[in-house]
PDB file of C-alpha atoms in Angstrom:
ATOM      1  CA  ASP V  19      36.873  22.259   3.305  1.00 82.00           C
ATOM      2  CA  GLY V  20      33.419  24.345   4.138  1.00 85.00           C
ATOM      3  CA  SER V  21      34.805  25.975   6.826  1.00 90.00           C
ATOM      4  CA  THR V  22      34.801  29.850   7.011  1.00 93.00           C
ATOM      5  CA  PRO V  23      37.848  31.495   5.468  1.00 94.00           C
ATOM      6  CA  THR V  24      39.954  33.564   6.918  1.00 96.00           C
ATOM      7  CA  ILE V  25      43.070  35.850   5.946  1.00 96.00           C
ATOM      8  CA  ASP V  26      45.183  32.584   6.341  1.00 95.00           C
ATOM      9  CA  SER V  27      43.390  30.422   3.684  1.00 96.00           C
ATOM     10  CA  MET V  28      45.174  28.760   1.361  1.00 96.00           C
ATOM     11  CA  HIS V  29      42.328  28.753  -1.275  1.00 96.00           C
ATOM     12  CA  TYR V  30      40.852  30.961  -3.186  1.00 96.00           C
ATOM     13  CA  ARG V  31      37.812  31.488  -6.080  1.00 95.00           C
ATOM     14  CA  TYR V  32      38.411  31.574  -9.802  1.00 97.00           C
ATOM     15  CA  LYS V  33      35.371  31.199 -12.133  1.00 97.00           C
ATOM     16  CA  GLY V  34      33.232  29.490  -9.729  1.00 95.00           C
ATOM     17  CA  GLN V  35      35.848  27.003  -8.674  1.00 95.00           C
ATOM     18  CA  CYS V  36      37.935  26.693  -5.384  1.00 95.00           C
ATOM     19  CA  ARG V  37      41.562  26.611  -6.178  1.00 96.00           C
ATOM     20  CA  PRO V  38      44.596  25.742  -4.061  1.00 97.00           C
ATOM     21  CA  ILE V  39      47.285  28.282  -3.731  1.00 97.00           C
ATOM     22  CA  GLU V  40      50.344  26.692  -5.343  1.00 97.00           C
ATOM     23  CA  VAL V  41      53.298  27.007  -2.923  1.00 98.00           C
ATOM     24  CA  LEU V  42      56.770  27.725  -4.386  1.00 97.00           C
ATOM     25  CA  THR V  43      59.689  26.179  -1.963  1.00 97.00           C
ATOM     26  CA  ARG V  44      63.602  26.810  -2.373  1.00 96.00           C
ATOM     27  CA  VAL V  45      65.636  25.546   0.195  1.00 96.00           C
ATOM     28  CA  ASN V  46      69.188  27.599   0.416  1.00 95.00           C
ATOM     29  CA  GLN V  47      72.166  26.165   1.939  1.00 93.00           C
ATOM     30  CA  ILE V  48      75.114  28.515   2.670  1.00 90.00           C
ATOM     31  CA  THR V  49      78.597  26.957   2.793  1.00 89.00           C
ATOM     32  CA  PRO V  50      81.388  28.892   4.625  1.00 88.00           C
ATOM     33  CA  ASN V  51      84.420  29.453   2.713  1.00 86.00           C
ATOM     34  CA  PRO V  52      88.522  31.123   3.684  1.00 85.00           C
ATOM     35  CA  ALA V  53      87.054  34.429   3.459  1.00 86.00           C
ATOM     36  CA  ASP V  54      83.632  33.712   5.523  1.00 85.00           C
ATOM     37  CA  GLN V  55      84.288  31.580   8.772  1.00 81.00           C
ATOM     38  CA  SER V  56      80.659  31.957   9.507  1.00 86.00           C
ATOM     39  CA  PRO V  57      78.651  28.193  10.229  1.00 90.00           C
ATOM     40  CA  PRO V  58      76.801  26.742   7.437  1.00 91.00           C
ATOM     41  CA  GLU V  59      73.134  27.356   7.295  1.00 93.00           C
ATOM     42  CA  THR V  60      70.519  26.402   5.660  1.00 95.00           C
ATOM     43  CA  TYR V  61      67.274  28.215   5.288  1.00 94.00           C
ATOM     44  CA  THR V  62      64.149  27.919   3.256  1.00 96.00           C
ATOM     45  CA  LEU V  63      62.315  30.291   0.971  1.00 96.00           C
ATOM     46  CA  ARG V  64      58.550  29.966   0.323  1.00 96.00           C
ATOM     47  CA  ALA V  65      56.320  31.896  -1.822  1.00 97.00           C
ATOM     48  CA  GLN V  66      52.623  31.712  -2.783  1.00 98.00           C
ATOM     49  CA  ARG V  67      50.894  31.634  -6.393  1.00 97.00           C
ATOM     50  CA  THR V  68      47.462  32.106  -7.342  1.00 98.00           C
ATOM     51  CA  VAL V  69      46.505  31.845 -11.394  1.00 97.00           C
ATOM     52  CA  HIS V  70      47.273  35.612 -11.324  1.00 97.00           C
ATOM     53  CA  GLY V  71      51.032  35.584 -10.338  1.00 96.00           C
ATOM     54  CA  ILE V  72      52.408  35.511  -6.868  1.00 97.00           C
ATOM     55  CA  VAL V  73      50.926  36.621  -3.715  1.00 97.00           C
ATOM     56  CA  HIS V  74      52.856  39.838  -1.840  1.00 94.00           C
ATOM     57  CA  LYS V  75      49.586  40.792   0.485  1.00 96.00           C
ATOM     58  CA  ARG V  76      46.959  39.610   2.459  1.00 97.00           C
ATOM     59  CA  GLY V  77      43.846  41.656   3.923  1.00 97.00           C
ATOM     60  CA  THR V  78      39.980  42.116   3.794  1.00 97.00           C
ATOM     61  CA  VAL V  79      37.569  44.072   1.777  1.00 95.00           C
ATOM     62  CA  GLY V  80      34.380  44.800   3.268  1.00 94.00           C
ATOM     63  CA  GLY V  81      35.099  42.150   6.050  1.00 95.00           C
ATOM     64  CA  LYS V  82      36.113  39.783   3.559  1.00 95.00           C
ATOM     65  CA  PRO V  83      39.965  37.911   3.536  1.00 97.00           C
ATOM     66  CA  VAL V  84      41.471  38.335   0.300  1.00 97.00           C
ATOM     67  CA  ALA V  85      44.861  37.821  -1.362  1.00 97.00           C
ATOM     68  CA  PHE V  86      46.328  40.521  -3.531  1.00 97.00           C
ATOM     69  CA  ALA V  87      48.761  39.085  -6.577  1.00 96.00           C
ATOM     70  CA  ARG V  88      50.159  41.181  -9.028  1.00 92.00           C
ATOM     71  CA  GLN V  89      49.948  39.964 -12.696  1.00 94.00           C
ATOM     72  CA  ARG V  90      52.304  40.896 -15.305  1.00 93.00           C
ATOM     73  CA  SER V  91      52.273  39.769 -19.172  1.00 95.00           C
ATOM     74  CA  THR V  92      56.007  38.614 -19.162  1.00 96.00           C
ATOM     75  CA  TYR V  93      55.960  35.657 -16.239  1.00 96.00           C
ATOM     76  CA  PHE V  94      56.737  31.866 -17.397  1.00 96.00           C
ATOM     77  CA  HIS V  95      57.605  34.472 -20.888  1.00 97.00           C
ATOM     78  CA  GLU V  96      60.675  36.264 -19.612  1.00 95.00           C
ATOM     79  CA  ALA V  97      62.936  34.253 -22.474  1.00 96.00           C
ATOM     80  CA  ASP V  98      60.999  35.305 -25.249  1.00 96.00           C
ATOM     81  CA  SER V  99      62.640  38.711 -26.096  1.00 96.00           C
ATOM     82  CA  ALA V 100      65.647  36.386 -27.180  1.00 96.00           C
ATOM     83  CA  ARG V 101      64.339  35.923 -30.359  1.00 95.00           C
ATOM     84  CA  ALA V 102      64.141  39.630 -31.233  1.00 96.00           C
ATOM     85  CA  PHE V 103      67.919  40.214 -30.099  1.00 96.00           C
ATOM     86  CA  SER V 104      69.112  36.846 -32.312  1.00 96.00           C
ATOM     87  CA  ALA V 105      67.607  38.837 -35.080  1.00 95.00           C
ATOM     88  CA  LEU V 106      69.482  41.877 -34.638  1.00 94.00           C
ATOM     89  CA  ASN V 107      72.617  40.121 -34.335  1.00 93.00           C
ATOM     90  CA  ARG V 108      71.480  38.788 -38.361  1.00 93.00           C
ATOM     91  CA  PRO V 109      72.711  41.889 -40.310  1.00 89.00           C
ATOM     92  CA  SER V 110      70.226  40.488 -42.774  1.00 93.00           C
ATOM     93  CA  GLN V 111      67.225  40.980 -40.592  1.00 94.00           C
ATOM     94  CA  VAL V 112      67.717  44.809 -40.135  1.00 94.00           C
ATOM     95  CA  ASP V 113      68.266  46.804 -43.098  1.00 94.00           C
ATOM     96  CA  SER V 114      65.743  49.990 -42.509  1.00 96.00           C
ATOM     97  CA  VAL V 115      64.108  51.514 -39.635  1.00 97.00           C
ATOM     98  CA  ASP V 116      61.014  49.790 -40.435  1.00 97.00           C
ATOM     99  CA  ASP V 117      62.697  46.210 -39.828  1.00 97.00           C
ATOM    100  CA  PHE V 118      64.049  47.326 -36.721  1.00 98.00           C
ATOM    101  CA  GLN V 119      60.517  48.414 -35.459  1.00 98.00           C
ATOM    102  CA  ARG V 120      58.788  45.052 -36.692  1.00 97.00           C
ATOM    103  CA  ILE V 121      61.880  43.252 -35.125  1.00 97.00           C
ATOM    104  CA  MET V 122      61.633  45.389 -31.519  1.00 98.00           C
ATOM    105  CA  SER V 123      58.170  44.786 -31.315  1.00 97.00           C
ATOM    106  CA  LYS V 124      59.214  40.721 -30.209  1.00 97.00           C
ATOM    107  CA  VAL V 125      60.344  42.112 -27.149  1.00 98.00           C
ATOM    108  CA  ASN V 126      57.668  41.705 -24.967  1.00 97.00           C
ATOM    109  CA  PHE V 127      59.315  43.671 -21.624  1.00 96.00           C
ATOM    110  CA  THR V 128      58.302  47.447 -22.040  1.00 94.00           C
ATOM    111  CA  PHE V 129      61.101  49.178 -23.169  1.00 95.00           C
ATOM    112  CA  ASN V 130      61.729  52.651 -25.504  1.00 96.00           C
ATOM    113  CA  TRP V 131      63.759  51.343 -28.290  1.00 97.00           C
ATOM    114  CA  PHE V 132      65.601  53.788 -31.201  1.00 97.00           C
ATOM    115  CA  TYR V 133      67.150  53.340 -34.564  1.00 97.00           C
ATOM    116  CA  ALA V 134      69.651  55.535 -36.365  1.00 96.00           C
ATOM    117  CA  ASP V 135      71.241  55.073 -39.939  1.00 95.00           C
ATOM    118  CA  ASP V 136      72.248  57.487 -42.778  1.00 95.00           C
ATOM    119  CA  ARG V 137      69.045  57.975 -44.123  1.00 96.00           C
ATOM    120  CA  ASP V 138      66.250  57.307 -41.195  1.00 97.00           C
ATOM    121  CA  ILE V 139      65.652  57.877 -37.545  1.00 97.00           C
ATOM    122  CA  GLY V 140      62.691  55.939 -35.661  1.00 98.00           C
ATOM    123  CA  TYR V 141      61.307  55.090 -32.318  1.00 98.00           C
ATOM    124  CA  PHE V 142      59.537  52.023 -31.005  1.00 98.00           C
ATOM    125  CA  ASN V 143      57.699  50.999 -27.479  1.00 97.00           C
ATOM    126  CA  SER V 144      57.745  47.189 -26.916  1.00 97.00           C
ATOM    127  CA  GLY V 145      56.079  45.063 -24.697  1.00 96.00           C
ATOM    128  CA  ASP V 146      53.087  42.692 -24.266  1.00 97.00           C
ATOM    129  CA  ASN V 147      49.769  45.060 -23.426  1.00 95.00           C
ATOM    130  CA  PRO V 148      47.415  42.981 -22.349  1.00 96.00           C
ATOM    131  CA  VAL V 149      43.773  44.272 -23.505  1.00 96.00           C
ATOM    132  CA  ARG V 150      41.775  45.157 -20.614  1.00 94.00           C
ATOM    133  CA  ALA V 151      38.416  43.669 -20.002  1.00 95.00           C
ATOM    134  CA  PRO V 152      35.504  46.502 -20.441  1.00 93.00           C
ATOM    135  CA  GLY V 153      35.146  48.785 -17.360  1.00 90.00           C
ATOM    136  CA  VAL V 154      38.408  46.986 -15.914  1.00 91.00           C
ATOM    137  CA  SER V 155      40.100  50.010 -12.934  1.00 87.00           C
ATOM    138  CA  PHE V 156      43.062  51.240 -13.573  1.00 83.00           C
ATOM    139  CA  ALA V 157      43.330  52.855 -10.317  1.00 84.00           C
ATOM    140  CA  VAL V 158      42.521  50.480  -7.636  1.00 88.00           C
ATOM    141  CA  PRO V 159      42.810  46.243  -7.246  1.00 91.00           C
ATOM    142  CA  ASN V 160      40.844  44.031  -9.413  1.00 93.00           C
ATOM    143  CA  TRP V 161      38.750  40.926  -8.241  1.00 95.00           C
ATOM    144  CA  GLY V 162      40.857  38.255  -9.412  1.00 95.00           C
ATOM    145  CA  THR V 163      37.556  35.961  -9.535  1.00 95.00           C
ATOM    146  CA  GLY V 164      37.822  35.619 -13.296  1.00 96.00           C
ATOM    147  CA  GLU V 165      35.269  38.033 -14.996  1.00 95.00           C
ATOM    148  CA  TRP V 166      38.265  41.051 -14.902  1.00 96.00           C
ATOM    149  CA  ASP V 167      40.627  38.874 -16.827  1.00 97.00           C
ATOM    150  CA  TRP V 168      42.803  40.163 -19.442  1.00 97.00           C
ATOM    151  CA  ARG V 169      41.000  39.110 -22.751  1.00 97.00           C
ATOM    152  CA  GLY V 170      42.102  35.738 -24.256  1.00 97.00           C
ATOM    153  CA  PHE V 171      43.550  35.231 -21.043  1.00 98.00           C
ATOM    154  CA  SER V 172      45.009  31.668 -20.222  1.00 97.00           C
ATOM    155  CA  PRO V 173      45.819  30.351 -16.764  1.00 96.00           C
ATOM    156  CA  SER V 174      47.913  27.426 -18.109  1.00 95.00           C
ATOM    157  CA  ARG V 175      50.041  28.745 -20.469  1.00 96.00           C
ATOM    158  CA  GLN V 176      50.111  32.339 -18.752  1.00 97.00           C
ATOM    159  CA  THR V 177      48.809  33.967 -22.220  1.00 97.00           C
ATOM    160  CA  ALA V 178      46.547  37.046 -23.354  1.00 98.00           C
ATOM    161  CA  THR V 179      45.679  39.083 -26.149  1.00 98.00           C
ATOM    162  CA  PHE V 180      47.589  41.891 -26.899  1.00 98.00           C
ATOM    163  CA  THR V 181      47.655  44.872 -28.287  1.00 96.00           C
ATOM    164  CA  PRO V 182      48.946  44.906 -31.833  1.00 97.00           C
ATOM    165  CA  PHE V 183      51.859  46.214 -33.308  1.00 98.00           C
ATOM    166  CA  GLU V 184      49.932  49.482 -34.868  1.00 97.00           C
ATOM    167  CA  GLU V 185      48.580  50.371 -31.395  1.00 96.00           C
ATOM    168  CA  HIS V 186      52.247  50.972 -30.161  1.00 97.00           C
ATOM    169  CA  PRO V 187      53.730  54.466 -29.609  1.00 97.00           C
ATOM    170  CA  GLN V 188      56.125  54.632 -32.627  1.00 98.00           C
ATOM    171  CA  VAL V 189      57.812  57.176 -35.201  1.00 98.00           C
ATOM    172  CA  VAL V 190      60.022  57.540 -38.192  1.00 98.00           C
ATOM    173  CA  ASN V 191      61.586  60.241 -39.165  1.00 97.00           C
ATOM    174  CA  GLN V 192      60.439  62.894 -36.286  1.00 96.00           C
ATOM    175  CA  SER V 193      62.331  66.261 -35.984  1.00 93.00           C
ATOM    176  CA  TYR V 194      64.157  64.694 -33.066  1.00 94.00           C
ATOM    177  CA  LEU V 195      63.447  62.214 -30.260  1.00 95.00           C
ATOM    178  CA  THR V 196      64.218  62.507 -26.629  1.00 94.00           C
ATOM    179  CA  SER V 197      63.406  60.500 -23.961  1.00 93.00           C
ATOM    180  CA  TRP V 198      63.625  61.042 -20.097  1.00 93.00           C
ATOM    181  CA  ASN V 199      61.583  58.663 -19.229  1.00 90.00           C
ATOM    182  CA  ASN V 200      58.585  60.912 -20.933  1.00 92.00           C
ATOM    183  CA  LYS V 201      55.324  59.773 -21.492  1.00 91.00           C
ATOM    184  CA  GLN V 202      55.617  57.447 -25.017  1.00 93.00           C
ATOM    185  CA  ALA V 203      53.468  59.672 -27.140  1.00 92.00           C
ATOM    186  CA  PRO V 204      50.434  62.019 -26.422  1.00 88.00           C
ATOM    187  CA  GLY V 205      47.634  60.397 -25.550  1.00 86.00           C
ATOM    188  CA  TYR V 206      48.990  56.962 -24.567  1.00 89.00           C
ATOM    189  CA  ARG V 207      47.779  55.582 -21.267  1.00 84.00           C
ATOM    190  CA  ALA V 208      50.930  55.312 -18.509  1.00 84.00           C
ATOM    191  CA  SER V 209      51.395  51.687 -16.148  1.00 83.00           C
ATOM    192  CA  ASP V 210      49.329  51.156 -13.601  1.00 81.00           C
ATOM    193  CA  GLY V 211      52.176  52.194 -11.266  1.00 80.00           C
ATOM    194  CA  GLN V 212      52.933  55.222 -12.990  1.00 85.00           C
ATOM    195  CA  TRP V 213      51.113  58.578 -11.171  1.00 85.00           C
ATOM    196  CA  GLY V 214      54.016  60.975 -12.178  1.00 86.00           C
ATOM    197  CA  TYR V 215      52.953  62.482 -16.080  1.00 88.00           C
ATOM    198  CA  GLY V 216      51.157  65.775 -15.925  1.00 85.00           C
ATOM    199  CA  SER V 217      51.125  68.641 -18.082  1.00 85.00           C
ATOM    200  CA  VAL V 218      55.061  69.930 -16.692  1.00 88.00           C
ATOM    201  CA  TYR V 219      57.691  66.849 -16.846  1.00 90.00           C
ATOM    202  CA  ARG V 220      61.263  66.855 -16.670  1.00 91.00           C
ATOM    203  CA  SER V 221      62.165  66.160 -20.281  1.00 93.00           C
ATOM    204  CA  GLN V 222      60.599  69.780 -21.402  1.00 93.00           C
ATOM    205  CA  PRO V 223      63.201  71.917 -20.653  1.00 94.00           C
ATOM    206  CA  LEU V 224      65.426  69.549 -22.655  1.00 96.00           C
ATOM    207  CA  ASP V 225      62.802  69.738 -25.677  1.00 95.00           C
ATOM    208  CA  SER V 226      62.687  73.625 -25.419  1.00 94.00           C
ATOM    209  CA  ARG V 227      66.234  73.716 -25.880  1.00 96.00           C
ATOM    210  CA  ILE V 228      66.496  71.503 -29.010  1.00 97.00           C
ATOM    211  CA  GLU V 229      63.610  73.078 -30.653  1.00 96.00           C
ATOM    212  CA  GLN V 230      65.450  76.648 -30.288  1.00 95.00           C
ATOM    213  CA  ARG V 231      68.377  75.089 -32.058  1.00 96.00           C
ATOM    214  CA  ILE V 232      66.456  73.700 -35.040  1.00 96.00           C
ATOM    215  CA  ALA V 233      63.996  76.293 -35.394  1.00 96.00           C
ATOM    216  CA  GLY V 234      63.777  77.935 -38.959  1.00 94.00           C
ATOM    217  CA  GLY V 235      64.795  74.630 -40.379  1.00 92.00           C
ATOM    218  CA  ARG V 236      68.470  74.842 -39.072  1.00 94.00           C
ATOM    219  CA  LYS V 237      70.347  71.733 -38.056  1.00 92.00           C
ATOM    220  CA  THR V 238      72.191  71.358 -34.727  1.00 94.00           C
ATOM    221  CA  ASN V 239      75.835  69.561 -34.209  1.00 94.00           C
ATOM    222  CA  LEU V 240      76.806  66.975 -31.651  1.00 94.00           C
ATOM    223  CA  ALA V 241      78.214  69.410 -29.600  1.00 97.00           C
ATOM    224  CA  GLU V 242      75.620  71.512 -29.111  1.00 96.00           C
ATOM    225  CA  LEU V 243      72.593  69.008 -28.717  1.00 95.00           C
ATOM    226  CA  ILE V 244      75.433  67.702 -25.639  1.00 96.00           C
ATOM    227  CA  ASP V 245      74.909  71.342 -24.098  1.00 96.00           C
ATOM    228  CA  ALA V 246      71.500  71.391 -24.518  1.00 96.00           C
ATOM    229  CA  MET V 247      70.980  68.105 -22.689  1.00 96.00           C
ATOM    230  CA  GLU V 248      73.650  69.627 -19.978  1.00 96.00           C
ATOM    231  CA  ASP V 249      71.640  72.607 -19.199  1.00 95.00           C
ATOM    232  CA  ALA V 250      68.366  70.749 -19.163  1.00 95.00           C
ATOM    233  CA  GLY V 251      69.441  68.610 -16.541  1.00 94.00           C
ATOM    234  CA  SER V 252      70.674  71.149 -14.063  1.00 93.00           C
ATOM    235  CA  VAL V 253      67.920  73.851 -14.778  1.00 91.00           C
ATOM    236  CA  ASP V 254      64.978  74.165 -12.344  1.00 90.00           C
ATOM    237  CA  LEU V 255      61.772  72.735 -13.818  1.00 89.00           C
ATOM    238  CA  ARG V 256      59.602  74.508 -11.263  1.00 85.00           C
ATOM    239  CA  GLY V 257      61.103  77.897 -11.897  1.00 86.00           C
ATOM    240  CA  GLU V 258      61.167  77.764 -16.087  1.00 86.00           C
ATOM    241  CA  ARG V 259      57.326  75.806 -16.174  1.00 82.00           C
ATOM    242  CA  ALA V 260      55.423  76.323 -13.182  1.00 74.00           C
ATOM    243  CA  ALA V 261      53.577  79.830 -13.274  1.00 58.00           C
ATOM    244  CA  ILE V 262      53.725  81.807 -10.040  1.00 50.00           C
ATOM    245  CA  TRP V 263      50.683  83.488  -8.749  1.00 47.00           C
TER     246      TRP V 263
END
């Protein structure tokens, strides 16, 4: 309206336009039952939404008021992954590790998926990973004014350009596979909220124990694998991996 913006303003700038912040409202009613004699209660929940998602904080940057929104690629597309699970329930759709990887690539949430049959083992990391704008920062918030949008981002459809199948961490018939929330693949960037990856990680004791059991082409059985896992789960990571100077 031409007035000076404040930290409580309900409009924001996007691609040169002044847009209203959408307010989402839900009224909940609590009705007492025989197990709870509390009086009836009504309360209202409100959330604020921009083209980039729900507003979760407000503040100032350089003295100017800003709203902070968390953007995720699955917003408004939470049910899309159902097509992958529908295919899994049809035996004719999965006859090999390659079939499995292609089907799990349809899951838009970030998950580690593993496959095993009497011939092969395999792994695939799913998720709709948006292609970032050149020069975007991975360490601090980026301006939501439009120039730092995901490539191909559509506010109306909440879609974007996502990395192709070939760029997802995946492998077939590696000697063994471990997944203790470790990095998905060498050189693969972690999510923006993950700062725990480094040269020492808790999956390494598991890897070392498995490698000892299969060194020189030897094979290990299930009981020995479980033993490796139990020992790795109780070892002091710092004592095993960190150097003492």
